[in-house]
Amino acid sequence: MTRARRPDLAELERGVRAGDRGLLARAITLVESVRAEDREAAQTLVNALLDRTGGAYRVGLSGPPGVGKSSFIETLGCVLCDRGHRVAVLAVDPSSSLTGGSILGDKSRMVELSRRDEAFIRPSPSAATLGGVARRTREALLLCEAAGHDVVLVETVGVGQSETAVADMVDTFCVLAQPGAGDELQGIKRGILELADVVAVNKADGSLLPAARIAVAELQAAFHYARPRGGGWAPRALAVSAHERSGIDEFWEAVEAHRAAIAATGELESRRVEQRRRWLWDEIRELTLRRIEADETVRERFVALEDEVAAGRRTPGAAAAELVAALFPPRGD
Amino acid sequence: MTRARRPDLAELERGVRAGDRGLLARAITLVESVRAEDREAAQTLVNALLDRTGGAYRVGLSGPPGVGKSSFIETLGCVLCDRGHRVAVLAVDPSSSLTGGSILGDKSRMVELSRRDEAFIRPSPSAATLGGVARRTREALLLCEAAGHDVVLVETVGVGQSETAVADMVDTFCVLAQPGAGDELQGIKRGILELADVVAVNKADGSLLPAARIAVAELQAAFHYARPRGGGWAPRALAVSAHERSGIDEFWEAVEAHRAAIAATGELESRRVEQRRRWLWDEIRELTLRRIEADETVRERFVALEDEVAAGRRTPGAAAAELVAALFPPRGD
């Protein structure tokens, strides 16, 4: 197989269908490109592969820096590979382009998993906005499915709205936490727990074991009032130790129990349908914005209108009417 | 003052500025109209009055049917009027057009408050969609402010996503609950509590008093893990009785404490700025959708594309690109 600098679309499609990790990586590079001609090619590619998508179980995992997310994913990924799964790991990290370092940029953090033939690990794309990262990751997820990965883990750090973006592209959303000094979970924004289907309290080993157990018990109590996430599912909290490799099986059992619960009620499919509809509107919004930006007159007007709206000097309704009128020239009918 | 069937815009503007409740009601009828020419007039009117808006404190109140929301609002409204406030009560009830009866359609439920000169009560507009009701209510809220109301209560029932819509247009979001048979709050979707800045447990009187006290204690414990809603605010739970008129002062103190907390950090203003930006995008989306619907060819294409996207047969990116290309004819430059 040739490794030309720019494989053509047919080659990329064949490569992805064959599960070739090198060509999968190049296909993802194509969907991450912001160049207009690449965007068009990427759409063609992803569309051509759609018949092979939807088969993976999509699992989100959020956790603050230092919680041991890489070790946990590596351990989990290896366990799943041992069971015959083909695991892909993607990342959504809108801060990577700012800090210069992606949370998954250094593959050496997952040495063992990256050596497995069944695994594919991809760092977060560099993009200025969370929206851009999320859109590209949703397409990368489809490509991983088309390449035959039946488990896709989407990792994110607890910054900004990245958890919401990830929760909106997966079937099951998990949070990895660790006990703090007091009775708090360290580094966890409280709102994140409300998105969680499964919460794993890591570092349930050594001196932190008692604190981890208390945290799990408190979480279970708190989930009494937490949002049911469809399928009548009550979120689960459990203790894990990536270090001692304990609780990993129980974690995956909880993920599979969640999957079974939402699959049984049809929630799994209806959730994905809803995600696709929201994604369509995201794209329409993004493309509309680009049209606005591409037209200098309209762009200047939009910026001025948005400022006036934000300052409360013009109603959103009036501003939107003026803008949409400018965007859609009257048709001669 | 003439009460012509259709007062002109100048008359409506003068009437609202003068705090005339009859003309305020007619101005709100105008913003509720879905006729295209009325929409244009409504935008002109609301824009002309924008300099008088933003002065009210905007408070959302959600609660299931039977919780005693009307009695609570009536009691609270009268207390606030006694203190010199001018109170407006609006409702967001997307079910009203379906059931034929608005939650506030029967003003006789608030006999005492509706007799107060300082109060203005408006039922939910009849509109097919929550989005439509929410847009019109946001404009009605601005009109109430322009008419000199310094407290605007926006009421909603706990159906669908109406709480989210209301939480997105107010400064402080409150939930009215009541003790259930077990240790649950009756009729409260658990997710609602996560939006709440203040939760009032009603019917804290007679035989329900012990259960109400337990519910308040449990809520306070649950809020330990609840989302901080900006300004470092931890949600508060308290017991009230609209029947015995107890806890009303404490409720308003909690609302004012929340206001002070978010005002001190600048969160109040930044929240309103964010709400206006989201509102602008809602309007752009709505108007774009109307453009799509108005063009038969584009409409048919959109419906077909959305179905393909929902079914997973086409990527949202490709569908959006095709649609936006059809919407924006190439410019001759």
XYZ file of C-alpha atoms in Angstrom:
666
model
C 0.000 0.000 0.000
C 1.374 3.340 -1.038
C 1.915 5.982 1.616
C 1.696 8.997 -0.672
C 1.601 12.344 1.094
C -2.040 12.816 0.171
C -3.893 9.560 -0.460
C -6.959 10.075 -2.649
C -10.480 9.631 -1.338
C -10.958 6.156 -2.791
C -7.773 5.006 -1.117
C -8.786 6.531 2.206
C -12.201 4.894 1.995
C -10.733 1.486 1.201
C -8.155 1.888 3.946
C -10.701 2.828 6.585
C -12.987 -0.026 5.556
C -10.016 -2.385 5.851
C -9.290 -1.100 9.349
C -5.884 0.279 8.331
C -4.833 2.441 11.260
C -2.472 4.604 9.211
C -5.148 5.490 6.685
C -7.716 5.963 9.455
C -5.333 8.491 10.983
C -5.005 10.255 7.639
C -8.772 10.251 7.134
C -9.160 11.908 10.539
C -6.530 14.470 9.572
C -8.700 15.274 6.562
C -11.853 15.837 8.637
C -9.845 17.997 11.043
C -8.700 20.303 8.254
C -10.337 23.708 8.127
C -9.491 24.290 4.445
C -12.654 24.620 2.374
C -11.647 22.028 -0.263
C -10.679 19.566 2.500
C -14.042 20.099 4.173
C -15.781 19.102 0.966
C -13.598 16.028 0.523
C -14.106 15.091 4.181
C -17.891 15.263 3.797
C -17.705 13.031 0.754
C -15.544 10.520 2.615
C -17.624 10.375 5.779
C -20.824 10.078 3.756
C -19.375 7.241 1.710
C -18.611 5.381 4.940
C -21.913 6.040 6.711
C -23.194 2.528 6.014
C -20.436 1.235 8.272
C -21.147 3.579 11.191
C -23.355 3.339 14.266
C -22.068 -0.046 15.343
C -19.729 1.041 18.108
C -20.617 1.681 21.677
C -19.801 5.345 22.294
C -18.567 6.121 25.786
C -17.558 9.535 27.086
C -15.086 9.923 29.927
C -14.438 13.204 31.691
C -12.112 13.876 34.563
C -9.891 16.655 35.841
C -6.116 16.692 35.272
C -4.270 14.476 37.730
C -7.143 12.091 38.337
C -5.332 9.332 36.472
C -7.465 9.365 33.342
C -4.707 8.052 31.054
C -3.860 5.123 33.322
C -7.526 4.318 33.722
C -8.191 4.413 29.963
C -5.076 2.372 29.298
C -6.094 -0.278 31.795
C -9.702 -0.309 30.602
C -8.649 -0.335 26.947
C -6.328 -3.308 27.449
C -9.022 -5.242 29.331
C -11.469 -4.590 26.488
C -8.915 -5.614 23.855
C -8.315 -8.836 25.799
C -12.038 -9.487 25.556
C -11.943 -9.152 21.789
C -13.060 -5.534 21.466
C -11.412 -3.075 19.093
C -11.036 0.141 21.042
C -10.610 3.664 19.706
C -9.715 6.572 21.990
C -10.511 10.136 20.894
C -10.112 13.359 22.834
C -11.986 16.642 23.026
C -9.737 19.251 24.532
C -10.466 22.800 23.440
C -7.569 24.020 25.560
C -4.969 22.085 23.604
C -4.590 24.751 20.947
C -4.074 27.359 23.635
C -1.682 25.491 25.850
C 0.159 23.891 22.982
C -0.175 20.467 24.515
C -3.086 18.123 24.044
C -4.260 15.967 26.911
C -3.568 13.004 24.673
C -0.805 14.547 22.614
C 1.756 12.370 24.278
C 0.897 8.838 23.282
C 3.627 7.578 25.561
C 1.165 8.116 28.370
C -0.618 5.035 27.033
C 2.332 2.922 25.994
C 0.741 -0.433 26.570
C -2.552 0.357 24.851
C -0.918 2.080 21.877
C 1.030 -1.118 21.162
C -2.130 -3.165 20.780
C -3.200 -3.838 17.214
C -6.836 -3.640 18.270
C -6.457 -0.094 19.617
C -6.385 3.293 17.940
C -5.466 6.425 19.896
C -5.954 9.929 18.552
C -5.131 13.189 20.315
C -7.504 16.154 20.313
C -7.472 18.225 17.131
C -6.004 21.674 17.430
C -8.846 24.081 16.888
C -9.583 27.473 18.281
C -13.113 26.718 19.419
C -14.829 23.932 21.299
C -17.444 23.857 18.557
C -14.776 23.135 15.977
C -13.205 20.388 18.083
C -16.602 18.830 18.782
C -17.631 18.803 15.112
C -14.390 17.207 14.014
C -14.513 14.656 16.842
C -18.036 13.596 15.884
C -16.801 12.898 12.359
C -13.663 11.139 13.650
C -15.940 8.941 15.770
C -17.843 7.878 12.661
C -14.564 7.098 10.891
C -13.418 4.929 13.828
C -16.692 3.025 13.632
C -16.263 2.573 9.885
C -12.778 1.191 10.573
C -14.340 -1.530 12.704
C -13.798 -0.187 16.216
C -16.697 -1.394 18.324
C -15.867 0.678 21.397
C -15.076 4.383 21.032
C -13.949 6.182 24.172
C -14.137 9.973 23.955
C -11.996 11.586 26.646
C -12.223 15.153 27.861
C -10.900 17.290 30.677
C -13.240 19.199 32.928
C -12.774 22.605 31.342
C -15.432 24.893 29.962
C -18.335 23.213 28.272
C -16.348 20.308 26.862
C -18.215 17.741 28.994
C -21.531 18.876 27.573
C -20.130 18.578 24.061
C -18.874 15.056 24.764
C -22.058 13.986 26.572
C -23.891 15.103 23.443
C -21.984 12.744 21.158
C -21.869 9.540 23.209
C -24.286 6.885 24.451
C -22.950 6.671 27.988
C -21.185 9.522 29.783
C -18.798 8.683 32.605
C -16.873 10.809 35.055
C -13.610 9.824 36.682
C -13.106 11.484 40.044
C -10.863 11.156 43.041
C -11.370 11.870 46.726
C -10.307 15.326 47.826
C -8.895 16.565 51.087
C -12.331 17.191 52.582
C -15.629 15.612 51.635
C -15.457 16.989 48.106
C -14.408 15.235 44.954
C -11.168 16.838 43.880
C -11.343 19.077 40.850
C -14.871 18.076 39.869
C -17.210 20.861 38.879
C -20.460 19.914 40.550
C -22.444 20.347 37.355
C -20.515 17.571 35.654
C -21.958 14.938 37.942
C -25.400 15.839 36.664
C -24.392 14.673 33.194
C -22.919 11.429 34.427
C -24.396 7.983 33.860
C -21.513 6.337 35.721
C -19.062 7.918 38.160
C -15.864 6.093 38.976
C -13.936 7.245 42.033
C -10.328 6.473 41.214
C -7.385 5.937 43.566
C -9.480 3.653 45.734
C -6.289 2.155 47.064
C -3.809 2.724 49.884
C -4.412 5.682 52.135
C -7.168 7.092 49.923
C -9.323 3.954 50.108
C -11.511 5.061 53.060
C -12.084 8.504 51.511
C -12.968 6.883 48.179
C -15.537 4.663 49.847
C -17.125 7.634 51.591
C -17.180 9.560 48.307
C -18.929 6.674 46.558
C -21.538 6.460 49.308
C -22.154 10.208 49.177
C -22.455 10.149 45.419
C -25.009 7.370 45.610
C -27.007 9.478 48.052
C -26.687 12.559 45.858
C -27.830 10.630 42.785
C -31.102 10.146 44.567
C -31.935 13.643 43.300
C -29.934 13.552 40.084
C -31.392 13.748 36.643
C -32.464 10.391 35.253
C -30.652 10.169 31.931
C -33.270 8.246 29.971
C -34.215 4.594 30.060
C -35.119 5.094 33.725
C -31.418 4.880 34.506
C -30.243 5.974 37.936
C -26.571 6.990 37.772
C -24.128 4.618 39.450
C -21.092 5.432 41.534
C -18.322 2.935 42.141
C -14.739 2.778 43.351
C -11.869 1.897 41.009
C -8.106 1.771 41.154
C -6.238 2.038 37.870
C -3.090 1.464 39.906
C -4.266 -1.851 41.407
C -6.434 -2.607 38.349
C -9.438 -3.091 40.618
C -12.995 -2.114 39.819
C -12.345 -2.039 36.052
C -14.664 -4.976 35.368
C -17.348 -3.445 37.570
C -16.970 -0.145 35.727
C -17.524 -1.765 32.354
C -20.430 -3.779 33.776
C -22.056 -0.488 34.791
C -21.492 0.935 31.296
C -23.002 -2.165 29.739
C -25.926 -2.070 32.187
C -26.581 1.518 31.145
C -26.394 0.502 27.514
C -28.853 -2.350 28.104
C -31.238 -0.034 29.980
C -31.378 2.599 27.248
C -31.377 0.046 24.436
C -34.343 -1.785 25.951
C -36.521 1.343 26.017
C -35.479 2.579 22.573
C -33.721 5.501 24.278
C -30.384 4.577 22.698
C -31.666 5.035 19.168
C -33.819 8.072 19.968
C -30.850 9.687 21.713
C -28.720 9.208 18.624
C -31.477 10.590 16.390
C -31.705 13.662 18.629
C -27.917 14.045 18.582
C -27.950 13.986 14.786
C -30.673 16.626 14.642
C -28.755 18.912 17.020
C -25.617 18.269 15.033
C -27.439 19.314 11.838
C -28.468 22.584 13.471
C -24.941 23.125 14.785
C -23.642 22.735 11.261
C -26.303 25.027 9.776
C -25.450 27.603 12.413
C -21.737 27.258 11.756
C -22.127 27.497 7.980
C -24.507 30.441 8.337
C -21.917 32.154 10.499
C -19.273 31.494 7.870
C -21.489 32.992 5.195
C -21.858 36.008 7.399
C -18.106 36.218 7.881
C -17.399 35.756 4.186
C -19.476 38.787 3.238
C -17.727 41.891 4.493
C -20.823 44.078 4.510
C -22.945 41.484 6.288
C -20.138 40.650 8.713
C -19.727 44.218 9.831
C -23.465 44.474 10.257
C -23.585 41.231 12.286
C -20.833 42.299 14.656
C -22.524 45.641 15.194
C -25.915 43.992 15.714
C -24.574 41.398 18.145
C -22.931 44.119 20.204
C -26.154 46.077 20.299
C -28.070 42.961 21.340
C -25.555 42.045 24.033
C -25.703 45.588 25.387
C -29.497 45.467 25.418
C -29.829 48.316 22.933
C -31.651 46.248 20.314
C -33.921 43.230 20.658
C -32.626 39.900 19.352
C -35.787 39.625 17.276
C -35.184 42.899 15.451
C -31.479 42.168 14.967
C -32.174 38.683 13.625
C -34.821 40.004 11.237
C -32.437 42.591 9.824
C -29.621 40.088 9.483
C -31.677 37.332 7.879
C -33.182 39.877 5.470
C -29.658 40.895 4.457
C -28.602 37.261 4.106
C -31.519 36.219 1.924
C -31.904 38.556 -0.996
C -35.495 38.784 -2.211
C -36.338 36.222 -4.864
C -37.944 37.324 -8.081
C -41.155 35.353 -7.923
C -57.651 57.677 26.337
C -59.248 56.022 23.354
C -59.675 52.268 23.394
C -59.768 51.782 19.627
C -59.692 48.184 18.500
C -56.149 48.571 17.231
C -54.236 51.356 18.948
C -51.358 52.590 16.796
C -47.750 52.039 17.779
C -47.230 55.547 19.150
C -50.247 55.117 21.396
C -49.063 51.737 22.582
C -45.615 53.117 23.321
C -46.993 56.061 25.270
C -49.396 53.776 27.129
C -46.699 51.306 28.141
C -44.388 54.121 29.249
C -47.243 55.518 31.337
C -47.772 52.128 32.969
C -51.267 51.767 31.538
C -52.203 48.148 32.158
C -54.791 48.008 29.383
C -52.333 49.229 26.767
C -49.600 46.997 28.191
C -51.967 44.060 27.677
C -52.592 45.168 24.094
C -48.880 45.606 23.452
C -48.310 42.039 24.671
C -51.104 40.836 22.383
C -49.180 42.438 19.522
C -45.908 40.637 20.362
C -47.844 37.376 20.690
C -49.252 37.666 17.179
C -47.748 35.380 14.577
C -48.875 37.534 11.618
C -45.895 38.848 9.683
C -46.995 42.500 9.716
C -47.679 42.295 13.470
C -44.227 40.821 14.037
C -42.669 43.815 12.333
C -44.751 46.263 14.352
C -43.952 44.354 17.558
C -40.219 44.571 16.878
C -40.528 48.319 16.304
C -42.460 48.734 19.545
C -40.162 46.660 21.742
C -37.102 48.360 20.273
C -38.568 51.787 20.922
C -39.040 50.835 24.567
C -35.655 49.173 25.125
C -34.295 52.210 26.997
C -36.837 51.469 29.715
C -36.014 47.774 30.071
C -33.587 45.820 32.244
C -34.676 47.446 35.494
C -36.856 44.664 36.864
C -35.739 41.719 38.860
C -36.639 38.662 36.790
C -37.672 35.629 38.810
C -38.719 32.256 37.403
C -41.002 29.939 39.336
C -41.648 26.348 38.334
C -43.802 23.821 40.063
C -46.047 20.889 39.194
C -49.847 21.194 39.049
C -51.431 21.008 42.471
C -48.431 22.338 44.369
C -50.262 25.580 45.123
C -48.356 27.793 42.728
C -51.199 30.276 42.240
C -51.777 30.745 45.958
C -48.066 31.108 46.531
C -47.667 33.695 43.758
C -50.731 35.560 44.942
C -49.448 35.705 48.512
C -45.919 36.637 47.403
C -47.234 39.206 44.920
C -49.398 40.925 47.536
C -46.509 41.021 50.020
C -44.283 42.602 47.365
C -46.973 45.128 46.415
C -47.320 46.049 50.092
C -43.593 46.755 50.098
C -43.950 49.153 47.196
C -43.005 46.840 44.346
C -44.891 46.723 41.073
C -45.270 43.060 40.218
C -45.925 41.479 36.835
C -46.757 37.786 36.474
C -46.180 36.045 33.138
C -46.562 32.380 32.276
C -44.797 29.961 29.966
C -47.051 26.980 29.362
C -46.509 25.253 26.048
C -49.308 22.837 26.907
C -51.962 25.540 27.074
C -52.611 25.503 23.339
C -53.024 21.753 23.460
C -55.246 21.478 26.498
C -57.166 24.618 25.691
C -56.615 25.988 29.163
C -53.647 28.029 30.293
C -52.221 27.543 33.747
C -52.944 31.208 34.318
C -55.891 31.506 31.959
C -58.251 31.844 34.847
C -57.337 35.075 36.557
C -59.869 34.314 39.254
C -57.255 32.001 40.701
C -55.444 35.160 41.797
C -58.385 37.333 42.783
C -56.608 39.350 45.425
C -53.474 40.065 43.408
C -55.364 40.891 40.209
C -57.239 43.628 42.096
C -54.018 45.405 43.034
C -53.189 48.426 40.895
C -49.475 47.599 41.235
C -49.919 44.140 39.727
C -50.227 42.894 36.166
C -51.118 39.273 35.419
C -50.867 37.744 31.965
C -51.686 34.166 30.991
C -49.452 32.122 28.733
C -49.782 32.890 25.040
C -51.352 30.195 22.916
C -48.639 28.948 20.633
C -47.934 25.592 19.138
C -44.317 25.377 20.229
C -42.386 26.046 23.388
C -39.942 28.089 21.313
C -42.762 30.359 20.195
C -44.078 30.791 23.738
C -40.587 31.471 25.070
C -39.808 34.098 22.417
C -43.048 35.941 23.004
C -42.659 35.765 26.786
C -39.160 37.269 26.588
C -40.606 40.214 24.683
C -43.570 40.487 27.058
C -41.082 40.599 29.933
C -39.360 43.596 28.335
C -42.720 45.325 27.881
C -43.568 44.772 31.570
C -40.262 46.347 32.524
C -40.931 49.280 30.225
C -44.298 49.703 31.948
C -42.494 50.180 35.251
C -42.832 46.750 36.832
C -39.749 46.177 38.951
C -40.454 42.522 39.731
C -41.407 40.134 36.928
C -42.375 36.613 37.976
C -42.353 34.085 35.147
C -44.359 31.011 36.072
C -44.185 27.610 34.424
C -45.398 24.086 35.007
C -42.975 21.206 35.081
C -43.676 19.892 31.600
C -41.197 19.275 28.810
C -38.376 21.727 28.586
C -40.331 24.739 29.764
C -38.242 25.099 32.940
C -35.077 25.361 30.900
C -36.700 28.013 28.717
C -37.763 30.002 31.779
C -34.434 29.550 33.576
C -32.859 31.012 30.441
C -34.824 34.250 30.626
C -34.681 35.072 34.340
C -32.092 36.157 36.894
C -33.181 33.778 39.656
C -34.911 30.454 39.048
C -37.068 29.022 41.822
C -38.904 25.751 42.202
C -42.004 25.236 44.291
C -42.348 21.682 45.552
C -44.368 19.782 48.076
C -43.640 16.690 50.160
C -44.754 13.430 48.576
C -45.969 10.234 50.159
C -42.450 8.841 50.540
C -39.181 10.697 50.697
C -39.672 12.167 47.234
C -40.862 15.602 46.301
C -44.216 15.134 44.645
C -44.342 15.671 40.907
C -40.859 17.150 40.656
C -38.687 15.900 37.831
C -35.311 15.481 39.438
C -33.557 17.462 36.723
C -35.493 20.590 37.601
C -33.796 20.888 40.963
C -30.491 21.210 39.172
C -31.677 24.459 37.611
C -32.940 25.873 40.886
C -31.385 28.761 42.788
C -34.054 28.566 45.465
C -36.406 25.666 46.262
C -39.471 26.336 48.369
C -41.230 23.329 49.881
C -44.865 24.386 50.113
C -47.610 23.067 52.380
C -45.292 23.203 55.356
C -48.326 23.284 57.601
C -50.638 20.854 59.383
C -49.999 17.178 58.860
C -47.443 17.768 56.088
C -45.159 19.931 58.261
C -42.834 17.112 59.417
C -42.505 15.750 55.850
C -41.788 19.259 54.548
C -39.021 19.723 57.124
C -37.438 16.418 56.150
C -37.677 17.335 52.458
C -35.937 20.662 53.122
C -33.143 18.925 55.025
C -32.683 16.364 52.259
C -32.623 19.056 49.607
C -29.963 20.950 51.491
C -27.886 17.778 51.612
C -28.469 17.122 47.909
C -27.479 20.683 47.005
C -24.075 19.868 48.359
C -23.432 18.304 44.949
C -25.685 20.561 42.898
C -24.515 22.918 40.198
C -23.398 26.289 41.487
C -25.424 28.741 39.426
C -22.863 31.515 39.186
C -21.758 34.077 41.728
C -20.606 31.163 43.911
C -24.236 30.678 44.907
C -25.202 27.462 46.664
C -28.911 26.769 46.097
C -31.141 27.230 49.139
C -34.067 25.113 50.265
C -36.695 26.417 52.657
C -40.186 25.613 53.887
C -43.153 27.810 53.060
C -46.896 27.725 53.515
C -48.987 29.802 51.158
C -51.968 28.731 53.245
C -50.571 30.053 56.544
C -48.577 32.778 54.740
C -45.424 31.589 56.463
C -41.962 31.523 54.947
C -42.866 34.102 52.278
C -40.496 36.727 53.679
C -37.717 34.129 53.957
C -38.340 33.084 50.358
C -37.965 36.621 49.069
C -34.904 37.118 51.269
C -33.330 34.094 49.562
C -34.189 35.513 46.127
C -32.670 38.858 47.092
C -29.604 37.130 48.531
C -29.143 35.324 45.225
C -29.552 38.599 43.380
C -26.967 40.271 45.602
C -24.544 37.360 45.138
C -24.687 37.401 41.340
C -24.791 41.192 41.137
C -21.665 41.507 43.271
C -19.602 39.291 40.972
C -20.927 40.782 37.740
C -22.665 37.478 37.031
C -26.062 39.168 36.807
C -25.046 41.352 33.889
C -22.955 38.676 32.155
C -25.839 36.219 32.479
C -28.169 38.699 30.800
C -25.625 39.349 28.041
C -25.357 35.592 27.438
C -29.148 35.265 27.422
C -29.382 37.983 24.776
C -26.776 36.272 22.604
C -28.595 32.935 22.837
C -31.840 34.720 22.123
C -30.288 36.265 19.000
C -29.261 32.820 17.757
C -32.708 31.433 18.576
C -34.224 34.154 16.460
C -31.770 33.643 13.598
C -32.506 29.943 13.700
C -36.257 30.556 13.768
C -36.137 33.046 10.899
C -33.843 30.777 8.886
C -36.322 27.966 9.422
C -39.131 30.222 8.223
C -37.161 31.098 5.105
C -36.729 27.412 4.521
C -40.443 26.802 5.001
C -41.413 29.714 2.776
C -39.515 28.305 -0.184
C -41.255 25.166 -1.350
C -38.260 23.699 -3.128
C -35.906 24.351 -0.221
C -38.487 23.142 2.294
C -38.917 19.810 0.600
C -35.161 19.452 0.431
C -34.769 20.312 4.116
C -37.367 17.786 5.256
C -35.740 15.101 3.134
C -32.262 16.015 4.420
C -33.350 16.088 8.063
C -34.888 12.650 7.712
C -31.724 11.310 6.154
C -29.647 12.842 8.940
C -31.927 11.498 11.682
C -31.770 8.050 10.123
C -27.982 8.240 9.954
C -27.900 7.981 6.174
C -26.237 11.356 5.653
C -23.865 13.346 7.849
C -25.168 16.564 9.365
C -22.167 18.336 7.862
C -23.002 17.283 4.310
C -26.714 18.018 4.768
C -26.027 21.455 6.225
C -23.615 22.295 3.426
C -26.170 21.384 0.772
C -28.932 23.292 2.509
C -26.936 26.444 3.175
C -25.702 26.388 -0.439
C -29.316 26.256 -1.605
C -30.300 29.048 0.787
C -27.517 31.409 -0.212
C -27.420 31.788 -3.954
C -23.923 32.591 -5.244
C -23.231 36.303 -5.368
C -21.899 37.810 -8.558
C -18.623 39.182 -7.298
